[in-house]
Amino acid sequence: MCSKILVSGGDYLAKTIPMIITNNNILIKDKESDEFKTFTMPALSVVPNIPFYHQFAERIAECQYYFKEFMKTIYGKKLSKHIFAIIVPDDTSKLESIFINEFFVNSDACKAVAQMPMALAISKDENKYVSISKSDRNIILEYVRNHESVVTRFYDRNTTNPQKIKEDAKRLHIDLEYESVPIYINNFNMNMDEYLDFANIITPKQFLEKIAEIDVEKI
């Protein structure tokens, strides 16, 4: 069973390319090997609490050119029929989501873009669960029901006590007070050491396997 991700417009039969925006680079699934290849822009600086791709805006044409050239090495020159199914960090804002869409569509490397937060890709089998993840700026606690985000809470990643988040995870929503709902720790970025006493740890390998095949549905 594949994860489902919605896309506005575009061709439902177009080739879907799974991608992940991590805390420091972009991973793209290779059509030949089924492995994920890493795209990084040279000369980007590390800025605390700011996603790396914000710097693309300062060199937009250059970044789009290098990205398209990188995609050609994986998928050849005929890129315009593809849909990018992009998994984004759980604290991606609406404005950032718009920028991500515009960046990739205007890179002339795809036909359309669809996005899904990491939390929604954690489990395909559970109808209700809690996800805890960590970006470069926040710890994100999220309750997912029927594959939709119901409640999301953000914490400062540098100052918040992990014990508080563990306690909050049990009462994030009224459902959690009356039902046994699994809590998943998204350790894709290998930055969740203080939460490894939880039972359900999602490793990088497990996460990549979950999103390797994404079912894109047309709205």
XYZ file of N, CA, C and O in Angstrom:
876
model
N 0.852 -1.196 0.000
C 0.000 0.000 0.000
C 0.879 1.233 0.000
O 1.793 1.371 0.798
N 0.612 2.189 -0.895
C 1.444 3.384 -1.022
C 0.838 4.552 -0.262
O -0.365 4.642 -0.053
N 1.691 5.483 0.127
C 1.197 6.740 0.674
C 0.487 7.492 -0.436
O 0.850 7.388 -1.605
N -0.517 8.271 -0.073
C -1.236 9.058 -1.071
C -0.971 10.533 -0.833
O -0.988 11.014 0.282
N -0.738 11.267 -1.928
C -0.445 12.684 -1.842
C -1.211 13.384 -2.949
O -1.290 12.882 -4.073
N -1.847 14.489 -2.626
C -2.715 15.179 -3.578
C -1.943 16.210 -4.374
O -1.046 16.867 -3.873
N -2.313 16.363 -5.643
C -1.688 17.369 -6.493
C -2.782 18.102 -7.258
O -3.728 17.499 -7.740
N -2.648 19.418 -7.336
C -3.593 20.225 -8.097
C -3.155 20.266 -9.554
O -1.999 20.582 -9.857
N -4.077 19.959 -10.468
C -3.753 20.012 -11.879
C -2.788 18.911 -12.275
O -2.548 17.955 -11.557
N -2.188 19.068 -13.446
C -1.211 18.084 -13.889
C -1.884 16.821 -14.395
O -3.092 16.672 -14.385
N -1.072 15.896 -14.835
C -1.539 14.651 -15.420
C -1.384 13.532 -14.405
O -0.285 13.254 -13.933
N -2.474 12.889 -14.052
C -2.427 11.812 -13.066
C -1.488 10.688 -13.499
O -0.886 10.007 -12.682
N -1.359 10.492 -14.820
C -0.532 9.408 -15.333
C 0.932 9.814 -15.471
O 1.754 9.003 -15.901
N 1.253 11.031 -15.165
C 2.636 11.481 -15.262
C 3.505 10.714 -14.282
O 3.046 10.226 -13.261
N 4.760 10.592 -14.613
C 5.714 9.904 -13.763
C 5.914 10.679 -12.465
O 6.183 11.867 -12.468
N 5.778 9.971 -11.337
C 5.965 10.599 -10.030
C 7.386 10.355 -9.545
O 7.876 9.228 -9.569
N 8.020 11.421 -9.083
C 9.372 11.322 -8.549
C 9.334 11.675 -7.063
O 9.098 12.829 -6.698
N 9.542 10.703 -6.167
C 9.586 11.010 -4.731
C 10.837 11.818 -4.382
O 11.933 11.530 -4.868
N 10.647 12.823 -3.530
C 11.740 13.674 -3.075
C 11.549 13.982 -1.592
O 10.427 13.955 -1.084
N 12.631 14.281 -0.910
C 12.570 14.657 0.497
C 13.422 15.905 0.712
O 14.599 15.922 0.319
N 12.838 16.914 1.330
C 13.629 18.055 1.785
C 14.019 17.774 3.224
O 13.171 17.730 4.120
N 15.293 17.525 3.455
C 15.783 17.218 4.794
C 16.193 18.507 5.485
O 15.904 19.606 5.006
N 16.890 18.379 6.609
C 17.347 19.570 7.320
C 18.503 20.268 6.620
O 18.811 21.416 6.940
N 19.148 19.590 5.658
C 20.302 20.235 5.017
C 20.498 19.927 3.538
O 21.467 20.401 2.949
N 19.598 19.158 2.917
C 19.749 18.899 1.489
C 18.432 18.384 0.918
O 17.419 18.309 1.626
N 18.470 18.014 -0.365
C 17.289 17.469 -1.043
C 17.642 16.081 -1.564
O 18.673 15.902 -2.224
N 16.813 15.110 -1.245
C 17.015 13.744 -1.708
C 16.021 13.427 -2.819
O 14.828 13.701 -2.684
N 16.516 12.864 -3.914
C 15.683 12.535 -5.064
C 15.855 11.064 -5.409
O 16.988 10.564 -5.497
N 14.753 10.375 -5.587
C 14.832 8.945 -5.911
C 15.358 8.736 -7.320
O 14.859 9.322 -8.285
N 16.370 7.892 -7.443
C 16.972 7.545 -8.726
C 16.093 6.509 -9.433
O 15.740 5.489 -8.844
N 15.753 6.775 -10.694
C 14.844 5.861 -11.409
C 15.498 4.522 -11.715
O 14.810 3.512 -11.878
N 16.814 4.474 -11.800
C 17.501 3.234 -12.149
C 17.770 2.363 -10.923
O 17.463 1.176 -10.896
N 18.334 2.958 -9.891
C 18.761 2.178 -8.721
C 17.721 2.127 -7.611
O 17.821 1.317 -6.695
N 16.703 3.021 -7.661
C 15.704 3.165 -6.606
C 16.306 3.714 -5.309
O 15.634 3.769 -4.283
N 17.562 4.119 -5.356
C 18.171 4.779 -4.211
C 17.916 6.277 -4.298
O 17.494 6.793 -5.336
N 18.164 6.978 -3.190
C 17.963 8.418 -3.185
C 19.294 9.133 -3.364
O 20.245 8.897 -2.620
N 19.351 10.019 -4.370
C 20.540 10.801 -4.651
C 20.414 12.171 -3.973
O 19.315 12.711 -3.833
N 21.549 12.722 -3.577
C 21.572 13.975 -2.822
C 21.888 15.167 -3.712
O 22.894 15.166 -4.434
N 21.020 16.178 -3.665
C 21.296 17.448 -4.341
C 21.614 18.512 -3.298
O 20.834 18.734 -2.371
N 22.750 19.143 -3.450
C 23.130 20.258 -2.591
C 23.664 21.378 -3.461
O 24.298 21.137 -4.492
N 23.397 22.601 -3.041
C 23.951 23.762 -3.733
C 25.277 24.138 -3.072
O 25.365 24.197 -1.841
N 26.309 24.397 -3.867
C 27.579 24.814 -3.277
C 27.490 26.204 -2.666
O 26.640 27.017 -3.040
N 28.364 26.442 -1.710
C 28.552 27.772 -1.112
C 27.362 28.262 -0.296
O 27.215 29.465 -0.066
N 26.510 27.339 0.173
C 25.454 27.747 1.088
C 26.032 27.770 2.502
O 26.773 26.875 2.896
N 25.660 28.786 3.255
C 26.134 28.880 4.634
C 25.086 28.318 5.583
O 23.901 28.271 5.260
N 25.532 27.888 6.752
C 24.615 27.380 7.769
C 24.133 28.562 8.605
O 24.926 29.261 9.233
N 22.814 28.787 8.586
C 22.211 29.891 9.340
C 21.273 29.282 10.377
O 20.310 28.591 10.011
N 21.528 29.489 11.662
C 20.685 28.885 12.701
C 19.210 29.236 12.532
O 18.858 30.375 12.230
N 18.364 28.223 12.693
C 16.904 28.381 12.709
C 16.296 28.790 11.368
O 15.119 29.169 11.318
N 17.073 28.719 10.288
C 16.550 29.069 8.965
C 16.820 27.914 8.011
O 17.974 27.519 7.830
N 15.774 27.337 7.392
C 15.988 26.237 6.448
C 16.954 26.639 5.331
O 16.913 27.774 4.840
N 17.788 25.700 4.931
C 18.843 25.994 3.956
C 18.306 26.544 2.640
O 18.928 27.395 1.992
N 17.109 26.078 2.227
C 16.602 26.458 0.911
C 16.146 27.921 0.854
O 15.898 28.440 -0.249
N 16.053 28.603 2.000
C 15.763 30.035 1.973
C 16.824 30.777 1.166
O 16.541 31.799 0.529
N 18.054 30.266 1.196
C 19.141 30.931 0.474
C 19.010 30.771 -1.039
O 19.659 31.502 -1.796
N 18.164 29.845 -1.497
C 17.919 29.713 -2.932
C 17.350 31.009 -3.506
O 17.591 31.343 -4.665
N 16.572 31.725 -2.686
C 15.915 32.939 -3.161
C 16.928 34.013 -3.563
O 16.645 34.852 -4.424
N 18.110 33.984 -2.948
C 19.137 34.975 -3.257
C 19.852 34.665 -4.572
O 20.474 35.543 -5.165
N 19.753 33.397 -5.020
C 20.439 32.965 -6.243
C 19.482 32.093 -7.053
O 19.820 31.014 -7.494
N 18.261 32.602 -7.224
C 17.170 31.767 -7.717
C 17.462 31.154 -9.083
O 17.315 29.940 -9.281
N 17.899 31.945 -10.042
C 18.148 31.428 -11.390
C 19.285 30.409 -11.375
O 19.209 29.357 -12.028
N 20.336 30.709 -10.623
C 21.484 29.807 -10.536
C 21.082 28.475 -9.902
O 21.446 27.394 -10.402
N 20.328 28.548 -8.807
C 19.916 27.322 -8.116
C 18.996 26.479 -8.984
O 19.116 25.241 -9.021
N 18.068 27.121 -9.682
C 17.165 26.375 -10.553
C 17.924 25.723 -11.703
O 17.631 24.589 -12.096
N 18.922 26.418 -12.233
C 19.739 25.859 -13.317
C 20.471 24.614 -12.836
O 20.428 23.562 -13.495
N 21.159 24.705 -11.693
C 21.919 23.567 -11.199
C 21.009 22.403 -10.816
O 21.373 21.232 -11.007
N 19.833 22.726 -10.291
C 18.901 21.653 -9.952
C 18.435 20.918 -11.213
O 18.411 19.677 -11.251
N 18.072 21.670 -12.241
C 17.618 21.043 -13.486
C 18.730 20.188 -14.092
O 18.478 19.061 -14.558
N 19.954 20.685 -14.085
C 21.081 19.922 -14.629
C 21.293 18.636 -13.820
O 21.608 17.587 -14.379
N 21.119 18.735 -12.508
C 21.245 17.545 -11.663
C 20.169 16.524 -12.015
O 20.441 15.320 -12.109
N 18.940 16.991 -12.211
C 17.837 16.086 -12.551
C 18.074 15.408 -13.896
O 17.692 14.240 -14.089
N 18.699 16.094 -14.817
C 18.997 15.499 -16.125
C 19.916 14.294 -15.987
O 19.808 13.337 -16.758
N 20.823 14.339 -15.009
C 21.752 13.218 -14.825
C 21.033 11.971 -14.322
O 21.547 10.857 -14.467
N 19.842 12.151 -13.731
C 19.090 11.019 -13.188
C 17.971 10.584 -14.127
O 17.752 9.400 -14.357
N 17.249 11.573 -14.705
C 16.044 11.273 -15.474
C 16.123 11.673 -16.940
O 15.133 11.580 -17.658
N 17.286 12.126 -17.381
C 17.417 12.520 -18.774
C 16.855 13.906 -19.040
O 16.492 14.638 -18.125
N 16.757 14.251 -20.309
C 16.369 15.618 -20.685
C 14.865 15.855 -20.670
O 14.416 16.992 -20.598
N 14.064 14.790 -20.769
C 12.610 14.961 -20.828
C 12.030 14.977 -19.422
O 11.536 13.975 -18.913
N 12.071 16.137 -18.792
C 11.658 16.265 -17.392
C 10.250 16.824 -17.223
O 9.644 16.660 -16.165
N 9.736 17.489 -18.229
C 8.526 18.296 -18.051
C 7.256 17.486 -17.821
O 6.209 18.052 -17.499
N 7.309 16.153 -17.960
C 6.111 15.336 -17.741
C 6.050 14.748 -16.336
O 5.119 14.023 -16.009
N 7.026 15.059 -15.509
C 7.101 14.468 -14.186
C 6.353 15.301 -13.139
O 6.205 16.520 -13.273
N 5.893 14.615 -12.111
C 5.345 15.268 -10.921
C 6.303 15.007 -9.768
O 6.678 13.857 -9.517
N 6.710 16.053 -9.087
C 7.541 15.903 -7.904
C 6.636 15.700 -6.689
O 5.806 16.560 -6.374
N 6.771 14.573 -6.029
C 6.053 14.307 -4.780
C 7.033 14.571 -3.643
O 7.904 13.744 -3.361
N 6.921 15.723 -3.009
C 7.948 16.199 -2.092
C 7.502 16.053 -0.645
O 6.450 16.572 -0.244
N 8.308 15.354 0.140
C 8.092 15.253 1.583
C 8.861 16.391 2.236
O 10.067 16.534 2.030
N 8.160 17.211 3.024
C 8.777 18.409 3.603
C 8.801 18.301 5.129
O 8.026 17.541 5.727
N 9.683 19.054 5.797
C 9.703 19.057 7.264
C 8.342 19.447 7.841
O 7.560 20.184 7.216
N 8.066 18.973 9.045
C 6.744 19.169 9.642
C 6.447 20.612 10.031
O 5.287 20.953 10.283
N 7.475 21.457 10.114
C 7.216 22.858 10.455
C 7.303 23.774 9.241
O 7.458 24.994 9.390
N 7.166 23.212 8.048
C 7.160 24.034 6.834
C 5.936 24.938 6.840
O 4.799 24.474 6.956
N 6.161 26.248 6.719
C 5.053 27.206 6.760
C 4.357 27.267 5.402
O 4.866 26.756 4.395
N 3.189 27.903 5.379
C 2.456 28.046 4.120
C 3.263 28.853 3.110
O 3.282 28.548 1.916
N 3.939 29.900 3.599
C 4.749 30.721 2.702
C 5.926 29.921 2.153
O 6.255 30.009 0.961
N 6.551 29.126 3.014
C 7.652 28.271 2.548
C 7.157 27.238 1.548
O 7.845 26.930 0.565
N 5.964 26.708 1.789
C 5.382 25.734 0.874
C 5.162 26.338 -0.507
O 5.420 25.691 -1.537
N 4.706 27.575 -0.528
C 4.506 28.271 -1.811
C 5.844 28.450 -2.525
O 5.968 28.217 -3.731
N 6.869 28.861 -1.764
C 8.191 29.041 -2.362
C 8.716 27.730 -2.934
O 9.276 27.699 -4.049
N 8.553 26.644 -2.190
C 9.016 25.332 -2.665
C 8.337 24.971 -3.983
O 8.978 24.544 -4.947
N 7.010 25.159 -4.040
C 6.279 24.877 -5.276
C 6.823 25.703 -6.438
O 7.113 25.173 -7.522
N 6.940 27.005 -6.203
C 7.363 27.911 -7.270
C 8.787 27.603 -7.718
O 9.098 27.649 -8.916
N 9.653 27.297 -6.769
C 11.045 27.020 -7.124
C 11.134 25.836 -8.081
O 11.794 25.906 -9.119
N 10.467 24.733 -7.746
C 10.599 23.524 -8.553
C 9.839 23.621 -9.870
O 10.346 23.205 -10.918
N 8.628 24.160 -9.842
C 7.861 24.284 -11.087
C 8.582 25.202 -12.068
O 8.695 24.910 -13.269
N 9.126 26.312 -11.572
C 9.794 27.268 -12.445
C 11.229 26.876 -12.796
O 11.898 27.583 -13.558
N 11.689 25.760 -12.246
C 12.995 25.248 -12.652
C 12.905 24.522 -13.987
O 13.916 24.094 -14.543
N 11.675 24.358 -14.496
C 11.441 23.676 -15.772
C 11.903 22.227 -15.711
O 12.351 21.664 -16.701
N 11.778 21.640 -14.509
C 12.205 20.258 -14.328
C 11.039 19.334 -14.017
O 11.251 18.145 -13.754
N 9.805 19.861 -14.035
C 8.646 19.027 -13.723
C 7.388 19.666 -14.280
O 7.377 20.828 -14.692
N 6.312 18.874 -14.266
C 5.003 19.356 -14.722
C 4.204 19.965 -13.571
O 3.463 20.931 -13.735
N 4.367 19.362 -12.389
C 3.616 19.818 -11.216
C 4.348 19.364 -9.962
O 5.256 18.535 -10.013
N 3.923 19.934 -8.830
C 4.525 19.626 -7.536
C 3.430 19.299 -6.539
O 2.395 19.966 -6.498
N 3.635 18.257 -5.744
C 2.748 17.927 -4.626
C 3.598 17.840 -3.371
O 4.763 17.447 -3.426
N 3.035 18.225 -2.226
C 3.790 18.211 -0.981
C 3.048 17.449 0.105
O 1.819 17.439 0.145
N 3.830 16.838 0.993
C 3.284 16.146 2.155
C 4.251 16.327 3.322
O 5.452 16.096 3.166
N 3.764 16.746 4.503
C 4.640 16.819 5.676
C 5.126 15.427 6.081
O 4.439 14.427 5.861
N 6.296 15.373 6.674
C 6.854 14.093 7.094
C 5.907 13.303 7.987
O 5.805 12.085 7.882
N 5.205 13.996 8.892
C 4.338 13.314 9.848
C 3.276 12.465 9.165
O 2.910 11.391 9.655
N 2.780 12.919 8.016
C 1.726 12.179 7.323
C 2.268 10.968 6.581
O 1.494 10.096 6.162
N 3.581 10.912 6.414
C 4.195 9.781 5.713
C 4.727 8.724 6.675
O 5.217 7.683 6.246
N 4.617 8.973 7.966
C 5.200 8.080 8.979
C 4.568 6.690 8.958
O 5.255 5.672 9.032
N 3.237 6.647 8.873
C 2.547 5.362 8.938
C 1.415 5.310 7.932
O 0.590 6.221 7.866
N 1.380 4.233 7.151
C 0.297 4.033 6.189
C -0.796 3.144 6.745
O -1.865 3.044 6.176
N -0.500 2.477 7.864
C -1.420 1.473 8.389
C -2.258 1.958 9.569
O -3.371 1.481 9.785
N -1.725 2.880 10.345
C -2.437 3.385 11.521
C -3.367 4.532 11.137
O -2.974 5.463 10.444
N -4.606 4.486 11.619
C -5.545 5.586 11.368
C -5.340 6.747 12.334
O -5.725 7.876 12.049
N -4.750 6.428 13.498
C -4.489 7.459 14.490
C -3.089 7.251 15.073
O -2.745 6.124 15.459
N -2.309 8.313 15.119
C -1.002 8.225 15.754
C -0.471 9.621 16.036
O -0.979 10.623 15.512
N 0.561 9.673 16.862
C 1.250 10.923 17.171
C 2.656 10.836 16.607
O 3.325 9.803 16.721
N 3.103 11.922 15.990
C 4.456 11.995 15.448
C 5.251 13.047 16.213
O 4.737 14.127 16.506
N 6.508 12.712 16.528
C 7.434 13.691 17.105
C 8.644 13.752 16.188
O 9.274 12.733 15.899
N 8.950 14.954 15.716
C 10.096 15.129 14.830
C 10.854 16.388 15.230
O 10.385 17.189 16.048
N 12.028 16.559 14.623
C 12.856 17.723 14.950
C 13.443 18.292 13.662
O 14.105 17.584 12.897
N 13.177 19.568 13.431
C 13.768 20.264 12.293
C 14.979 21.059 12.781
O 15.426 20.892 13.917
N 15.471 21.951 11.951
C 16.596 22.784 12.364
C 16.171 23.903 13.318
O 17.026 24.598 13.863
N 14.871 24.083 13.518
C 14.420 25.187 14.370
C 13.397 24.783 15.423
O 13.237 25.473 16.423
N 12.688 23.681 15.206
C 11.624 23.288 16.131
C 11.623 21.793 16.419
O 12.148 20.996 15.653
N 10.989 21.458 17.536
C 10.511 20.102 17.754
C 9.013 20.147 17.460
O 8.315 21.056 17.912
N 8.531 19.189 16.682
C 7.140 19.230 16.239
C 6.396 18.021 16.768
O 6.789 16.873 16.539
N 5.329 18.298 17.481
C 4.436 17.276 18.021
C 3.135 17.341 17.233
O 2.504 18.398 17.167
N 2.736 16.229 16.621
C 1.592 16.275 15.713
C 0.705 15.046 15.878
O 1.188 13.911 15.910
N -0.589 15.296 15.977
C -1.574 14.211 16.037
C -2.184 14.041 14.658
O -2.731 14.993 14.075
N -2.094 12.824 14.120
C -2.603 12.508 12.788
C -3.775 11.539 12.921
O -3.670 10.524 13.613
N -4.876 11.871 12.251
C -6.060 11.010 12.260
C -6.580 10.877 10.837
O -6.791 11.880 10.152
N -6.788 9.645 10.399
C -7.262 9.378 9.043
C -6.384 10.073 7.996
O -6.876 10.673 7.041
N -5.082 10.042 8.235
C -4.075 10.568 7.306
C -4.165 12.085 7.130
O -3.731 12.611 6.097
N -4.714 12.766 8.118
C -4.757 14.221 8.108
C -4.266 14.753 9.450
O -4.491 14.139 10.499
N -3.607 15.899 9.413
C -3.125 16.515 10.636
C -4.289 17.144 11.398
O -5.072 17.907 10.835
N -4.420 16.788 12.675
C -5.516 17.315 13.503
C -5.008 18.421 14.419
O -5.620 19.482 14.527
N -3.899 18.171 15.099
C -3.299 19.152 16.003
C -1.785 19.123 15.809
O -1.177 18.057 15.734
N -1.195 20.310 15.722
C 0.265 20.426 15.642
C 0.733 21.442 16.677
O 0.149 22.514 16.807
N 1.782 21.079 17.405
C 2.342 21.978 18.412
C 3.856 22.064 18.197
O 4.513 21.063 17.928
N 4.385 23.286 18.324
C 5.803 23.527 18.083
C 6.519 23.896 19.383
O 5.967 24.605 20.227
N 7.770 23.419 19.503
C 8.589 23.701 20.679
C 9.977 24.138 20.224
O 10.478 23.655 19.193
N 10.611 24.999 21.005
C 11.987 25.385 20.720
C 12.892 24.171 20.872
O 12.905 23.535 21.932
N 13.642 23.854 19.857
C 14.448 22.629 19.875
C 15.623 22.705 20.847
O 16.176 21.677 21.241
N 15.995 23.919 21.243
C 17.176 24.079 22.095
C 16.860 24.199 23.579
O 17.726 23.958 24.422
N 15.634 24.577 23.907
C 15.332 24.868 25.303
C 14.250 23.982 25.912
O 14.091 23.974 27.135
N 13.508 23.260 25.096
C 12.386 22.479 25.620
C 12.860 21.152 26.203
O 13.640 20.427 25.593
N 12.367 20.858 27.402
C 12.695 19.603 28.069
C 11.975 18.441 27.362
O 10.744 18.475 27.211
N 12.704 17.416 26.940
C 12.063 16.277 26.273
C 10.951 15.639 27.103
O 9.970 15.139 26.552
N 11.090 15.670 28.434
C 10.072 15.078 29.281
C 8.737 15.795 29.132
O 7.671 15.163 29.159
N 8.781 17.116 28.943
C 7.545 17.886 28.747
C 6.852 17.453 27.450
O 5.626 17.282 27.426
N 7.628 17.263 26.409
C 7.044 16.850 25.133
C 6.447 15.454 25.245
O 5.366 15.177 24.717
N 7.134 14.575 25.948
C 6.608 13.219 26.146
C 5.275 13.249 26.885
O 4.344 12.504 26.556
N 5.163 14.120 27.896
C 3.910 14.242 28.637
C 2.820 14.880 27.781
O 1.666 14.450 27.791
N 3.190 15.927 27.024
C 2.216 16.595 26.152
C 1.689 15.651 25.075
O 0.538 15.774 24.634
N 2.520 14.725 24.642
C 2.113 13.782 23.596
C 0.931 12.923 24.034
O 0.154 12.447 23.202
N 0.772 12.758 25.334
C -0.302 11.921 25.860
C -1.628 12.675 25.965
O -2.678 12.059 26.152
N -1.586 14.005 25.869
C -2.820 14.787 26.006
C -2.935 15.908 24.967
O -3.555 16.937 25.199
N -2.339 15.670 23.825
C -2.381 16.652 22.743
C -3.789 16.865 22.214
O -4.143 17.941 21.736
N -4.609 15.822 22.299
C -5.991 15.872 21.807
C -6.828 14.968 22.706
O -6.312 14.015 23.303
N -8.123 15.235 22.786
C -8.990 14.453 23.669
C -8.994 12.970 23.283
O -9.156 12.094 24.145
N -8.786 12.659 21.992
C -8.722 11.255 21.574
C -7.659 10.496 22.356
O -7.827 9.317 22.691
N -6.563 11.169 22.634
C -5.409 10.515 23.240
C -5.630 10.198 24.713
O -4.913 9.390 25.291
N -6.621 10.854 25.316
C -6.900 10.622 26.728
C -7.781 9.399 26.943
O -7.852 8.868 28.056
N -8.448 8.938 25.873
C -9.383 7.822 26.015
C -9.022 6.615 25.150
O -9.675 5.581 25.232
N -7.987 6.755 24.321
C -7.587 5.651 23.461
C -6.076 5.450 23.549
O -5.328 6.378 23.841
N -5.658 4.250 23.272
C -4.234 3.958 23.175
C -3.783 4.228 21.741
O -4.122 3.470 20.825
N -3.071 5.325 21.552
C -2.634 5.759 20.225
C -1.108 5.680 20.158
O -0.430 6.201 21.041
N -0.563 5.027 19.155
C 0.901 4.903 19.075
C 1.590 6.259 18.872
O 1.043 7.150 18.222
N 2.776 6.380 19.429
C 3.603 7.571 19.263
C 4.834 7.169 18.465
O 5.570 6.268 18.856
N 5.047 7.844 17.342
C 6.187 7.548 16.482
C 7.237 8.650 16.599
O 6.911 9.840 16.560
N 8.478 8.236 16.737
C 9.603 9.162 16.764
C 10.260 9.134 15.395
O 10.795 8.113 14.965
N 10.204 10.271 14.696
C 10.797 10.357 13.367
C 12.283 10.682 13.509
O 12.665 11.839 13.706
N 13.105 9.655 13.406
C 14.551 9.835 13.546
C 15.246 9.844 12.188
O 16.412 9.467 12.071
N 14.534 10.317 11.174
C 15.101 10.335 9.827
C 16.385 11.165 9.766
O 17.346 10.802 9.084
N 16.406 12.288 10.479
C 17.587 13.157 10.469
C 18.622 12.768 11.527
O 19.596 13.508 11.734
N 18.394 11.638 12.193
C 19.331 11.122 13.198
C 19.628 12.171 14.281
O 20.770 12.392 14.675
N 18.570 12.797 14.788
C 18.741 13.867 15.777
C 17.783 13.735 16.958
O 17.459 14.715 17.619
N 17.317 12.491 17.223
C 16.311 12.286 18.262
C 16.813 11.389 19.386
O 16.062 10.601 19.957
N 18.082 11.503 19.740
C 18.679 10.609 20.743
C 17.936 10.620 22.076
O 17.810 9.589 22.742
N 17.436 11.784 22.484
C 16.784 11.895 23.779
C 15.381 11.275 23.802
O 14.728 11.241 24.844
N 14.920 10.776 22.642
C 13.587 10.168 22.553
C 13.659 8.680 22.207
O 12.631 8.058 21.925
N 14.833 8.110 22.234
C 14.995 6.734 21.784
C 14.453 5.700 22.765
O 14.480 4.499 22.477
N 13.958 6.145 23.929
C 13.337 5.201 24.854
C 11.891 4.892 24.458
O 11.250 4.026 25.052
N 11.366 5.598 23.451
C 10.052 5.272 22.919
C 10.134 3.963 22.126
O 11.181 3.611 21.592
N 9.006 3.290 22.013
C 8.994 1.983 21.339
C 9.056 2.120 19.817
O 9.688 1.313 19.143
N 8.388 3.129 19.274
C 8.228 3.232 17.819
C 9.197 4.265 17.228
O 8.859 5.435 17.062
N 10.389 3.824 16.913
C 11.407 4.695 16.336
C 11.464 4.455 14.825
O 11.644 3.322 14.373
N 11.287 5.514 14.043
C 11.378 5.419 12.592
C 12.796 5.764 12.179
O 13.244 6.896 12.316
N 13.521 4.780 11.669
C 14.901 4.981 11.251
C 14.939 5.598 9.845
O 13.935 5.572 9.119
N 16.088 6.141 9.431
C 16.187 6.666 8.060
C 15.817 5.626 7.002
O 15.104 5.934 6.048
N 16.290 4.401 7.171
C 15.986 3.346 6.201
C 14.493 3.072 6.131
O 13.914 2.944 5.046
N 13.841 3.003 7.301
C 12.397 2.750 7.319
C 11.626 3.893 6.657
O 10.661 3.656 5.923
N 12.052 5.116 6.919
C 11.341 6.259 6.345
C 11.479 6.266 4.824
O 10.499 6.492 4.105
N 12.678 6.009 4.317
C 12.880 5.978 2.874
C 12.030 4.889 2.226
O 11.481 5.080 1.138
N 11.912 3.761 2.891
C 11.084 2.677 2.356
C 9.613 3.076 2.295
O 8.889 2.685 1.370
N 9.165 3.852 3.283
C 7.761 4.258 3.335
C 7.397 5.192 2.200
O 6.267 5.167 1.703
N 8.328 6.032 1.763
C 7.968 7.033 0.757
C 8.577 6.722 -0.613
O 8.452 7.532 -1.536
N 9.215 5.565 -0.746
C 9.843 5.213 -2.019
C 8.808 5.117 -3.147
O 9.103 5.397 -4.305
N 7.583 4.688 -2.807
C 6.500 4.616 -3.785
C 5.340 5.473 -3.278
O 4.712 5.137 -2.285
N 5.105 6.574 -3.947
C 4.053 7.501 -3.514
C 2.963 7.554 -4.581
O 3.234 7.721 -5.769
N 1.738 7.383 -4.141
C 0.576 7.422 -5.018
C 0.076 8.858 -5.084
O -0.415 9.396 -4.103
N 0.190 9.483 -6.244
C -0.256 10.872 -6.403
C -1.677 10.873 -6.958
O -1.945 10.323 -8.018
N -2.577 11.510 -6.238
C -3.963 11.620 -6.671
C -4.248 13.031 -7.158
O -3.841 14.008 -6.529
N -4.947 13.141 -8.250
C -5.327 14.452 -8.782
C -6.541 14.980 -8.041
O -7.509 14.278 -7.832
N -6.470 16.253 -7.647
C -7.617 16.881 -6.975
C -8.685 17.206 -8.018
O -8.380 17.823 -9.019
